[in-house]
C-alpha positions as a LaTeX table, in Angstrom:
\begin{tabular}{lrrr}
\hline
Residue & $x$ (\AA) & $y$ (\AA) & $z$ (\AA) \\
\hline
Met1 & 49.79 & 47.01 & $-61.12$ \\
Lys2 & 51.47 & 43.19 & $-61.27$ \\
Tyr3 & 48.97 & 41.64 & $-59.53$ \\
Ser4 & 46.25 & 43.74 & $-61.74$ \\
Lys5 & 47.85 & 41.98 & $-64.45$ \\
Gln6 & 48.16 & 38.67 & $-63.49$ \\
Arg7 & 45.21 & 38.73 & $-62.37$ \\
Lys8 & 42.82 & 40.26 & $-65.40$ \\
Ile9 & 45.68 & 36.77 & $-67.31$ \\
Glu10 & 43.77 & 34.36 & $-65.04$ \\
Cys11 & 40.60 & 36.04 & $-66.30$ \\
Gln12 & 41.11 & 35.57 & $-70.08$ \\
Arg13 & 42.92 & 32.31 & $-69.50$ \\
Ser14 & 39.39 & 31.06 & $-67.61$ \\
Leu15 & 37.10 & 33.34 & $-70.02$ \\
Phe16 & 38.81 & 30.88 & $-72.90$ \\
Glu17 & 38.85 & 27.11 & $-71.69$ \\
Ser18 & 35.01 & 28.89 & $-70.74$ \\
Ile19 & 34.57 & 28.50 & $-74.57$ \\
Phe20 & 34.18 & 24.89 & $-74.96$ \\
Phe21 & 32.28 & 24.37 & $-72.51$ \\
Val22 & 29.77 & 26.30 & $-73.00$ \\
Ala23 & 28.44 & 26.33 & $-76.37$ \\
Ala24 & 25.02 & 28.16 & $-76.44$ \\
Gly25 & 27.34 & 31.19 & $-75.17$ \\
Ser26 & 30.28 & 31.51 & $-77.00$ \\
Phe27 & 29.35 & 34.64 & $-78.95$ \\
Val28 & 28.66 & 36.08 & $-75.48$ \\
Val29 & 32.42 & 34.52 & $-73.79$ \\
Leu30 & 34.39 & 35.07 & $-76.67$ \\
Leu31 & 33.31 & 39.12 & $-76.52$ \\
Leu32 & 34.28 & 39.31 & $-72.77$ \\
Tyr33 & 37.50 & 36.75 & $-73.45$ \\
Phe34 & 38.53 & 40.01 & $-76.64$ \\
Gly35 & 37.04 & 43.17 & $-74.52$ \\
Cys36 & 38.17 & 42.14 & $-70.82$ \\
Asp37 & 39.16 & 45.87 & $-70.71$ \\
Lys38 & 36.96 & 47.52 & $-72.19$ \\
Ala39 & 33.34 & 46.68 & $-70.76$ \\
Ile40 & 32.26 & 45.29 & $-66.94$ \\
Ser41 & 29.88 & 42.82 & $-68.29$ \\
Pro42 & 26.50 & 42.96 & $-66.58$ \\
Glu43 & 27.52 & 40.25 & $-63.28$ \\
Lys44 & 26.43 & 36.68 & $-63.20$ \\
Glu45 & 24.29 & 36.65 & $-60.41$ \\
Phe46 & 25.59 & 33.83 & $-57.83$ \\
Ser47 & 23.44 & 34.42 & $-54.85$ \\
Gly48 & 25.16 & 36.81 & $-52.39$ \\
Glu49 & 23.65 & 38.88 & $-51.15$ \\
Pro50 & 25.78 & 39.06 & $-51.77$ \\
Gln51 & 26.03 & 37.50 & $-54.94$ \\
Ala52 & 24.42 & 36.49 & $-51.15$ \\
Glu53 & 20.35 & 34.18 & $-52.65$ \\
Glu54 & 19.32 & 32.20 & $-56.48$ \\
Ser55 & 22.70 & 31.80 & $-54.76$ \\
Arg56 & 25.47 & 35.01 & $-55.27$ \\
Glu57 & 23.17 & 33.40 & $-56.34$ \\
Asn58 & 22.47 & 30.54 & $-56.51$ \\
Val59 & 23.72 & 29.23 & $-60.57$ \\
Asp60 & 20.84 & 29.10 & $-63.35$ \\
Gly61 & 19.61 & 25.17 & $-62.98$ \\
Ser62 & 18.74 & 25.95 & $-66.54$ \\
Ser63 & 22.78 & 25.01 & $-66.84$ \\
Tyr64 & 23.61 & 22.43 & $-64.14$ \\
Gly65 & 21.55 & 19.55 & $-67.04$ \\
Lys66 & 24.44 & 20.99 & $-69.67$ \\
Glu67 & 27.53 & 21.50 & $-67.07$ \\
Ile68 & 26.97 & 18.15 & $-65.17$ \\
Glu69 & 27.06 & 14.78 & $-66.04$ \\
Glu70 & 23.33 & 13.87 & $-64.52$ \\
Ala71 & 23.60 & 11.53 & $-61.90$ \\
Val72 & 20.94 & 8.63 & $-61.30$ \\
Ser73 & 17.72 & 9.45 & $-60.04$ \\
Ile74 & 16.47 & 8.08 & $-56.12$ \\
Leu75 & 13.25 & 8.86 & $-56.88$ \\
Glu76 & 10.45 & 6.22 & $-58.27$ \\
Ser77 & 9.58 & 7.53 & $-62.00$ \\
Glu78 & 5.76 & 7.99 & $-60.30$ \\
Glu79 & 7.78 & 10.29 & $-57.51$ \\
Gln80 & 9.49 & 13.24 & $-60.11$ \\
Glu81 & 6.67 & 13.06 & $-62.49$ \\
Gln82 & 4.68 & 13.85 & $-59.31$ \\
Leu83 & 7.48 & 16.90 & $-58.12$ \\
Gln84 & 7.16 & 18.15 & $-61.86$ \\
Glu85 & 2.40 & 18.05 & $-61.10$ \\
Ala86 & 3.65 & 20.06 & $-58.16$ \\
Ala87 & 6.25 & 22.53 & $-59.48$ \\
Ile88 & 3.23 & 23.39 & $-61.89$ \\
Ser89 & 0.28 & 23.43 & $-59.61$ \\
Ala90 & 2.13 & 25.44 & $-57.31$ \\
Ala91 & 3.38 & 28.41 & $-60.97$ \\
Glu92 & $-0.83$ & 28.23 & $-61.40$ \\
Gly93 & $-1.40$ & 29.56 & $-57.86$ \\
Cys94 & 0.44 & 32.07 & $-59.31$ \\
Ala95 & $-0.93$ & 33.04 & $-62.40$ \\
Asp96 & $-2.23$ & 36.20 & $-62.88$ \\
Leu97 & 0.50 & 37.71 & $-61.53$ \\
Tyr98 & 2.31 & 36.60 & $-65.45$ \\
Lys99 & $-0.26$ & 37.92 & $-67.65$ \\
Asp100 & 2.06 & 40.36 & $-68.68$ \\
Ile101 & 4.86 & 38.39 & $-68.22$ \\
Lys102 & 6.59 & 39.10 & $-71.60$ \\
Val103 & 7.85 & 35.65 & $-73.99$ \\
Leu104 & 10.94 & 37.89 & $-75.64$ \\
Asp105 & 11.89 & 34.86 & $-77.10$ \\
Thr106 & 10.08 & 32.39 & $-77.94$ \\
Thr107 & 12.38 & 29.18 & $-79.33$ \\
Phe108 & 14.03 & 29.54 & $-76.04$ \\
Tyr109 & 11.73 & 30.91 & $-73.69$ \\
Gln110 & 13.24 & 33.99 & $-72.61$ \\
Leu111 & 11.26 & 36.10 & $-70.45$ \\
Gly112 & 12.00 & 39.84 & $-69.59$ \\
Gln113 & 12.47 & 40.51 & $-66.27$ \\
Arg114 & 10.64 & 41.11 & $-63.05$ \\
Thr115 & 11.08 & 44.18 & $-60.97$ \\
Lys116 & 11.41 & 43.22 & $-57.65$ \\
Glu117 & 8.35 & 43.94 & $-55.91$ \\
Gln118 & 7.02 & 40.95 & $-58.66$ \\
Arg119 & 8.85 & 38.29 & $-57.68$ \\
Arg120 & 8.23 & 39.74 & $-53.59$ \\
Glu121 & 4.15 & 39.59 & $-54.33$ \\
Thr122 & 4.88 & 36.16 & $-56.13$ \\
Val123 & 7.05 & 34.88 & $-53.14$ \\
Ser124 & 4.32 & 36.01 & $-50.47$ \\
Arg125 & 1.64 & 34.43 & $-53.06$ \\
Met126 & 3.85 & 30.72 & $-53.05$ \\
Gly127 & 4.40 & 31.42 & $-49.35$ \\
Gly128 & 0.66 & 31.39 & $-48.51$ \\
Leu129 & $-0.52$ & 28.24 & $-50.27$ \\
Gly130 & 2.17 & 26.95 & $-48.40$ \\
Tyr131 & 5.70 & 26.52 & $-50.65$ \\
Val132 & 8.97 & 27.22 & $-50.16$ \\
Ser133 & 9.74 & 30.03 & $-51.63$ \\
Val134 & 12.52 & 32.63 & $-52.16$ \\
Ser135 & 14.27 & 34.86 & $-54.73$ \\
Lys136 & 16.77 & 37.17 & $-54.58$ \\
Gly137 & 17.41 & 40.05 & $-52.14$ \\
Ile138 & 13.71 & 38.40 & $-50.73$ \\
Asn139 & 13.72 & 36.52 & $-47.60$ \\
Met140 & 12.53 & 32.88 & $-47.49$ \\
Glu141 & 8.86 & 32.03 & $-47.34$ \\
Asn142 & 8.66 & 29.19 & $-44.92$ \\
Tyr143 & 11.86 & 28.29 & $-43.78$ \\
Glu144 & 11.26 & 26.51 & $-40.55$ \\
Glu145 & 10.65 & 23.33 & $-43.70$ \\
Val146 & 14.20 & 23.85 & $-44.19$ \\
Glu147 & 15.22 & 22.99 & $-40.98$ \\
Met148 & 12.67 & 20.26 & $-39.74$ \\
Phe149 & 14.84 & 19.24 & $-43.00$ \\
Tyr150 & 18.38 & 19.27 & $-41.46$ \\
Ser151 & 17.37 & 18.61 & $-38.27$ \\
Arg152 & 15.20 & 15.05 & $-39.65$ \\
Tyr153 & 18.87 & 14.69 & $-41.94$ \\
Ser154 & 20.89 & 14.95 & $-39.06$ \\
Asp155 & 18.86 & 12.52 & $-36.79$ \\
Gly156 & 20.32 & 9.96 & $-39.85$ \\
Glu157 & 16.59 & 9.56 & $-41.29$ \\
Glu158 & 14.60 & 10.05 & $-44.92$ \\
Ala159 & 13.42 & 13.64 & $-45.87$ \\
Gln160 & 13.30 & 15.75 & $-48.38$ \\
Val161 & 12.55 & 19.67 & $-48.81$ \\
Thr162 & 11.52 & 21.59 & $-52.00$ \\
Ile163 & 12.48 & 25.15 & $-52.30$ \\
Cys164 & 11.17 & 27.26 & $-55.06$ \\
Asp165 & 13.10 & 29.75 & $-56.38$ \\
Ile166 & 11.68 & 32.60 & $-57.92$ \\
Tyr167 & 14.33 & 34.07 & $-60.66$ \\
Gly168 & 15.05 & 38.15 & $-61.63$ \\
Asp169 & 12.93 & 36.54 & $-64.88$ \\
Gly170 & 9.86 & 35.60 & $-63.42$ \\
Arg171 & 10.84 & 31.22 & $-63.77$ \\
Phe172 & 10.57 & 29.28 & $-61.08$ \\
Gly173 & 13.57 & 27.49 & $-60.53$ \\
Cys174 & 12.09 & 24.23 & $-57.81$ \\
Arg175 & 15.27 & 21.94 & $-55.72$ \\
Thr176 & 14.27 & 18.70 & $-53.77$ \\
Phe177 & 16.97 & 18.63 & $-51.62$ \\
Leu178 & 17.46 & 14.94 & $-51.25$ \\
Tyr179 & 18.27 & 12.52 & $-48.14$ \\
Arg180 & 17.03 & 9.07 & $-48.78$ \\
Ala181 & 19.30 & 5.62 & $-48.24$ \\
Gly182 & 22.73 & 7.31 & $-46.79$ \\
Lys183 & 22.68 & 9.77 & $-50.05$ \\
Leu184 & 22.16 & 13.29 & $-50.57$ \\
Gln185 & 20.97 & 14.50 & $-53.40$ \\
Val186 & 18.78 & 17.61 & $-55.37$ \\
Tyr187 & 15.95 & 17.23 & $-57.95$ \\
Tyr188 & 15.24 & 19.87 & $-60.13$ \\
Val189 & 12.61 & 21.67 & $-62.13$ \\
Glu190 & 12.55 & 24.63 & $-64.08$ \\
Ile191 & 9.09 & 25.99 & $-64.72$ \\
Thr192 & 8.66 & 28.54 & $-67.70$ \\
Trp193 & 6.02 & 31.08 & $-68.80$ \\
Gln194 & 4.10 & 31.18 & $-71.90$ \\
Glu195 & 2.03 & 34.81 & $-73.48$ \\
Gly196 & $-0.88$ & 35.00 & $-70.81$ \\
Gly197 & 0.53 & 33.55 & $-67.81$ \\
Val198 & 0.50 & 30.28 & $-68.59$ \\
Pro199 & 3.31 & 28.34 & $-66.59$ \\
Ile200 & 5.56 & 25.46 & $-68.89$ \\
Leu201 & 7.45 & 22.48 & $-67.59$ \\
Ser202 & 10.98 & 23.64 & $-68.79$ \\
His203 & 13.15 & 21.20 & $-68.63$ \\
Thr204 & 14.72 & 18.09 & $-65.22$ \\
Ser205 & 17.71 & 17.19 & $-63.80$ \\
Val206 & 19.99 & 15.18 & $-60.88$ \\
Trp207 & 22.49 & 15.88 & $-59.47$ \\
Asp208 & 24.62 & 14.03 & $-56.53$ \\
Leu209 & 25.54 & 15.94 & $-53.21$ \\
Glu210 & 28.61 & 16.00 & $-51.35$ \\
Glu211 & 27.35 & 17.63 & $-47.77$ \\
Ile212 & 25.00 & 19.46 & $-47.21$ \\
Arg213 & 25.00 & 22.56 & $-43.81$ \\
Leu214 & 22.86 & 23.65 & $-42.09$ \\
Thr215 & 24.42 & 27.85 & $-40.10$ \\
Glu216 & 23.73 & 28.92 & $-37.19$ \\
Lys217 & 23.46 & 32.03 & $-39.17$ \\
Gly218 & 20.09 & 30.65 & $-41.11$ \\
Tyr219 & 22.12 & 30.06 & $-44.26$ \\
Phe220 & 21.54 & 26.65 & $-45.84$ \\
Ile221 & 24.96 & 25.51 & $-47.77$ \\
Tyr222 & 25.02 & 22.84 & $-49.44$ \\
Thr223 & 27.79 & 21.39 & $-51.97$ \\
Asn224 & 27.75 & 19.78 & $-54.89$ \\
Lys225 & 29.59 & 16.68 & $-55.51$ \\
Ile226 & 30.97 & 17.62 & $-59.23$ \\
Lys227 & 31.79 & 21.38 & $-59.13$ \\
Ile228 & 30.38 & 22.87 & $-62.28$ \\
Ser229 & 31.73 & 24.17 & $-64.60$ \\
His230 & 32.66 & 27.69 & $-63.92$ \\
Gly231 & 30.68 & 27.68 & $-60.84$ \\
Asn232 & 30.31 & 27.43 & $-57.58$ \\
Leu233 & 31.20 & 24.44 & $-55.61$ \\
Arg234 & 29.70 & 25.29 & $-53.09$ \\
Glu235 & 26.07 & 26.97 & $-53.11$ \\
His236 & 23.72 & 28.42 & $-50.49$ \\
Tyr237 & 20.85 & 29.98 & $-49.69$ \\
Arg238 & 19.59 & 32.30 & $-45.96$ \\
Ile239 & 16.75 & 31.21 & $-45.49$ \\
Lys240 & 16.09 & 32.69 & $-41.82$ \\
Pro241 & 14.76 & 36.36 & $-41.94$ \\
Leu242 & 17.37 & 39.52 & $-42.39$ \\
Ala243 & 15.31 & 43.05 & $-41.53$ \\
Glu244 & 13.81 & 44.79 & $-44.40$ \\
Asp245 & 15.79 & 48.03 & $-43.09$ \\
Cys246 & 19.95 & 45.62 & $-42.87$ \\
Arg247 & 18.40 & 44.88 & $-46.16$ \\
Ala248 & 17.80 & 48.36 & $-47.48$ \\
Leu249 & 21.42 & 49.60 & $-45.71$ \\
Thr250 & 23.38 & 46.45 & $-47.83$ \\
Glu251 & 22.06 & 46.98 & $-50.66$ \\
Lys252 & 22.61 & 50.27 & $-51.31$ \\
Tyr253 & 25.91 & 51.23 & $-49.26$ \\
Ile254 & 27.19 & 47.41 & $-49.81$ \\
Ser255 & 26.24 & 44.58 & $-52.09$ \\
Gly256 & 28.19 & 46.78 & $-55.18$ \\
Leu257 & 31.77 & 46.77 & $-53.26$ \\
Ser258 & 34.78 & 43.67 & $-53.76$ \\
Tyr259 & 36.34 & 42.03 & $-50.72$ \\
Ile260 & 39.29 & 40.78 & $-53.32$ \\
Asp261 & 39.59 & 43.32 & $-55.58$ \\
Tyr262 & 40.59 & 46.20 & $-53.61$ \\
Asn263 & 41.20 & 47.24 & $-49.93$ \\
Leu264 & 38.23 & 49.12 & $-49.16$ \\
Leu265 & 36.69 & 46.36 & $-46.56$ \\
Thr266 & 39.90 & 44.52 & $-45.90$ \\
Val267 & 42.65 & 47.12 & $-44.35$ \\
Asp268 & 41.43 & 49.54 & $-41.40$ \\
Trp269 & 41.15 & 53.41 & $-43.00$ \\
Asn270 & 40.16 & 56.30 & $-42.03$ \\
Gly271 & 40.54 & 59.83 & $-44.16$ \\
Ser272 & 44.11 & 60.07 & $-42.71$ \\
Asn273 & 45.32 & 56.86 & $-45.23$ \\
Val274 & 42.57 & 57.43 & $-47.51$ \\
Glu275 & 45.08 & 57.39 & $-50.45$ \\
Asp276 & 45.90 & 53.48 & $-48.98$ \\
Ile277 & 43.38 & 52.03 & $-50.19$ \\
Ile278 & 41.75 & 53.77 & $-53.45$ \\
Met279 & 43.32 & 51.39 & $-56.18$ \\
Asp280 & 42.28 & 51.81 & $-60.10$ \\
Thr281 & 40.01 & 48.30 & $-59.88$ \\
Met282 & 37.69 & 49.23 & $-57.80$ \\
Phe283 & 36.26 & 52.66 & $-59.84$ \\
Gly284 & 33.88 & 50.02 & $-61.84$ \\
Asp285 & 32.34 & 48.97 & $-59.01$ \\
Ile286 & 31.87 & 53.04 & $-57.76$ \\
Tyr287 & 30.84 & 54.26 & $-60.75$ \\
His288 & 27.92 & 51.05 & $-61.07$ \\
Met289 & 27.00 & 52.17 & $-57.54$ \\
His290 & 26.43 & 55.84 & $-58.77$ \\
Thr291 & 25.16 & 55.47 & $-62.33$ \\
Gly292 & 23.78 & 52.26 & $-62.60$ \\
Glu293 & 25.66 & 51.43 & $-65.55$ \\
Tyr294 & 28.21 & 49.33 & $-65.56$ \\
Leu295 & 31.50 & 50.97 & $-67.13$ \\
Lys296 & 32.91 & 51.16 & $-70.13$ \\
Val297 & 37.20 & 50.94 & $-70.16$ \\
His298 & 39.06 & 52.66 & $-73.52$ \\
Gly299 & 43.23 & 50.95 & $-73.70$ \\
Gly300 & 42.71 & 50.52 & $-69.97$ \\
Arg301 & 42.03 & 54.22 & $-69.34$ \\
Val302 & 39.35 & 56.35 & $-67.77$ \\
Asp303 & 38.69 & 60.58 & $-67.98$ \\
Ala304 & 40.12 & 62.70 & $-65.84$ \\
Glu305 & 36.65 & 64.16 & $-64.78$ \\
Ile306 & 34.23 & 61.44 & $-63.98$ \\
Phe307 & 37.10 & 59.85 & $-62.56$ \\
Glu308 & 37.47 & 62.72 & $-60.32$ \\
Glu309 & 33.81 & 63.67 & $-59.90$ \\
Ile310 & 32.94 & 60.15 & $-57.99$ \\
Met311 & 36.05 & 59.28 & $-56.28$ \\
Thr312 & 35.66 & 62.51 & $-54.31$ \\
Ile313 & 31.91 & 62.28 & $-54.19$ \\
Tyr314 & 31.85 & 58.85 & $-51.87$ \\
Phe315 & 35.50 & 59.10 & $-50.68$ \\
Pro316 & 36.95 & 62.01 & $-48.24$ \\
Ile317 & 40.21 & 62.44 & $-50.75$ \\
Thr318 & 41.03 & 65.29 & $-52.94$ \\
Ile319 & 42.23 & 65.49 & $-56.00$ \\
Glu320 & 45.57 & 66.02 & $-55.74$ \\
Gln321 & 45.68 & 63.03 & $-53.70$ \\
Leu322 & 43.68 & 60.96 & $-56.70$ \\
His323 & 46.66 & 62.35 & $-58.50$ \\
His324 & 49.92 & 60.34 & $-56.10$ \\
Cys325 & 47.79 & 57.37 & $-56.03$ \\
Cys326 & 45.79 & 56.59 & $-58.96$ \\
Gly327 & 47.70 & 56.38 & $-62.10$ \\
Tyr328 & 47.61 & 60.03 & $-63.33$ \\
Asp329 & 48.34 & 60.48 & $-66.95$ \\
Ala330 & 48.34 & 64.47 & $-66.76$ \\
Asp331 & 49.06 & 64.37 & $-71.52$ \\
Ser332 & 46.29 & 62.42 & $-71.97$ \\
Asp333 & 43.83 & 63.54 & $-68.06$ \\
Thr334 & 42.88 & 60.23 & $-67.44$ \\
Tyr335 & 43.88 & 57.65 & $-64.67$ \\
Glu336 & 43.94 & 53.47 & $-64.79$ \\
Cys337 & 41.13 & 51.75 & $-64.51$ \\
Asp338 & 41.70 & 48.25 & $-64.36$ \\
Leu339 & 37.78 & 45.86 & $-64.34$ \\
Phe340 & 37.15 & 42.64 & $-62.97$ \\
Ser341 & 34.07 & 40.79 & $-63.96$ \\
Val342 & 34.86 & 36.89 & $-63.04$ \\
Arg343 & 34.46 & 36.64 & $-59.79$ \\
Pro344 & 32.68 & 33.21 & $-58.63$ \\
Tyr345 & 34.79 & 32.40 & $-55.18$ \\
Ala346 & 34.56 & 35.66 & $-53.09$ \\
Pro347 & 33.18 & 36.45 & $-49.92$ \\
Phe348 & 30.32 & 38.79 & $-50.00$ \\
Gly349 & 29.03 & 41.07 & $-46.90$ \\
Glu350 & 25.17 & 41.46 & $-45.03$ \\
Val351 & 24.24 & 44.74 & $-42.81$ \\
Val352 & 23.14 & 42.69 & $-39.24$ \\
Asp353 & 23.55 & 45.47 & $-37.20$ \\
Tyr354 & 23.48 & 49.54 & $-37.19$ \\
Thr355 & 23.78 & 52.62 & $-35.47$ \\
Glu356 & 23.17 & 56.28 & $-36.99$ \\
Asn357 & 25.40 & 57.99 & $-35.29$ \\
Glu358 & 24.72 & 62.02 & $-32.93$ \\
Asp359 & 26.91 & 63.49 & $-36.23$ \\
Gly360 & 24.46 & 62.28 & $-38.33$ \\
Thr361 & 27.16 & 59.49 & $-39.76$ \\
Leu362 & 25.96 & 56.10 & $-40.18$ \\
Thr363 & 27.93 & 53.52 & $-38.85$ \\
Leu364 & 26.86 & 50.00 & $-40.68$ \\
Phe365 & 28.04 & 46.34 & $-38.87$ \\
Val366 & 28.16 & 43.90 & $-41.42$ \\
Asp367 & 29.31 & 40.27 & $-41.74$ \\
Gly368 & 31.65 & 38.94 & $-44.55$ \\
Val369 & 30.44 & 35.74 & $-45.83$ \\
Trp370 & 32.18 & 33.09 & $-47.68$ \\
Pro371 & 30.34 & 30.45 & $-48.47$ \\
Asp372 & 33.00 & 28.64 & $-51.41$ \\
Tyr373 & 36.09 & 29.74 & $-49.89$ \\
Asp374 & 38.09 & 26.30 & $-51.81$ \\
Ser375 & 36.83 & 22.66 & $-51.00$ \\
Asp376 & 37.11 & 22.61 & $-47.01$ \\
Tyr377 & 36.12 & 26.07 & $-45.74$ \\
Asp378 & 33.07 & 27.53 & $-45.92$ \\
Ser379 & 31.82 & 29.72 & $-42.79$ \\
Asp380 & 28.80 & 32.59 & $-42.85$ \\
Tyr381 & 31.04 & 34.89 & $-40.58$ \\
Ala382 & 34.11 & 35.39 & $-42.61$ \\
Phe383 & 35.20 & 38.75 & $-40.67$ \\
Thr384 & 33.30 & 41.76 & $-39.75$ \\
Asn385 & 33.48 & 45.29 & $-40.68$ \\
Gln386 & 32.31 & 48.41 & $-39.42$ \\
Val387 & 32.01 & 50.79 & $-42.24$ \\
Val388 & 30.57 & 54.55 & $-41.35$ \\
Ile389 & 29.15 & 56.27 & $-44.21$ \\
Gln390 & 27.90 & 60.38 & $-44.18$ \\
Ser391 & 24.41 & 60.09 & $-46.75$ \\
Tyr392 & 24.00 & 63.29 & $-48.57$ \\
Glu393 & 20.19 & 64.62 & $-49.38$ \\
Asp394 & 21.28 & 64.34 & $-53.02$ \\
Gly395 & 21.04 & 60.19 & $-52.39$ \\
Thr396 & 24.94 & 60.12 & $-52.66$ \\
Phe397 & 27.16 & 59.25 & $-50.03$ \\
Cys398 & 30.86 & 58.96 & $-48.50$ \\
Tyr399 & 32.66 & 56.40 & $-46.98$ \\
Leu400 & 34.25 & 57.32 & $-44.29$ \\
Ser401 & 35.79 & 54.87 & $-43.02$ \\
Asn402 & 36.41 & 51.42 & $-42.29$ \\
Val403 & 37.76 & 48.85 & $-39.13$ \\
Val404 & 37.82 & 44.99 & $-39.91$ \\
Glu405 & 37.99 & 41.73 & $-37.96$ \\
Gln406 & 39.33 & 38.40 & $-38.15$ \\
Gln407 & 36.90 & 36.09 & $-37.56$ \\
Glu408 & 36.14 & 32.39 & $-38.88$ \\
Met409 & 38.50 & 33.22 & $-42.26$ \\
Glu410 & 41.60 & 35.34 & $-43.52$ \\
Ile411 & 40.77 & 38.61 & $-45.00$ \\
Pro412 & 42.02 & 38.28 & $-48.32$ \\
Val413 & 44.00 & 41.95 & $-49.03$ \\
Ile414 & 45.62 & 43.01 & $-51.72$ \\
Lys415 & 49.40 & 44.65 & $-52.12$ \\
Lys416 & 49.07 & 47.72 & $-53.56$ \\
\hline
\end{tabular}
């Protein structure tokens, strides 16, 4: 497709430029650049969930000191030291939870990944100790402190609040949001771990903010004054809790889908016109949803057997229809397959309600969240979807239909 080829060229150009900005990750970037159509890489979490908590997810705090010219802190040296000590103290309060922490690289303190339940336990412990704490896919503890901070800021009063973000590998990213003398700023403290659960200060950083906003729905959106290289102009936290059943439904049915690479969520469709939304750019996401692995593609094509097996499970479509709409080649018995992995500005969906229908299907009510649309607009209610799902006993499911309505932003429909 003309559109897909243009997007791939832009993807490669962006990856090539990143070589000059991220020396430490140059090998990975080169691998992506020369193999852009060979494999989809593990997602970079931008605290959607989506990538909506750690800011679809918030960009890893370690990048700030390297990619942004550090601002002059509005805190006194003593105040900075107090925040560092507070972060260490917070981590010490969870040290017993980290006794089994695995340090994979002692030079850079590269840590093994923590399970969601381990992160949840840490967030809960931190909350019980009085800290504002959060992690990807887990509700924020003591979020009222953020509301109080924003209220004081809105009244023109000096204010500060610290949010402790528990990363996937167990590090603590403690962001202190400050408003003082008319200036908005973040003071960042990162804590990592030594073997046996010993917390140590990794590094600190300071950067200025252009603005902050707290939405009625509960998104705390902040705008960096200087855009992070290959990152987000705006980042966010969902501070108000999302019902656990809605979180689970989001994770299972919605989180792996894109609003900008294909039209599954951006046009109205059902079984009668399903061919209209089937695109070669979607198979990588559906494959990952089905297998938990990232798709490897050779020569931009994928074997028909696996393509047809998966697509006929997740959509009400026949093999004959797939032959017609998905670039099938009979000689090689393969389908065209185009993958994208660099999507820092994409909206993401979250299930806010659902209905269990009499016919056994499930209707999900989804809000499209787009906190980094462009330099002027952001929204936690960009558009709404009603997605109907049929679940099967083996754990798989089928997307039966979608109805989308524009709310605060234009729907990003792709022309086939």
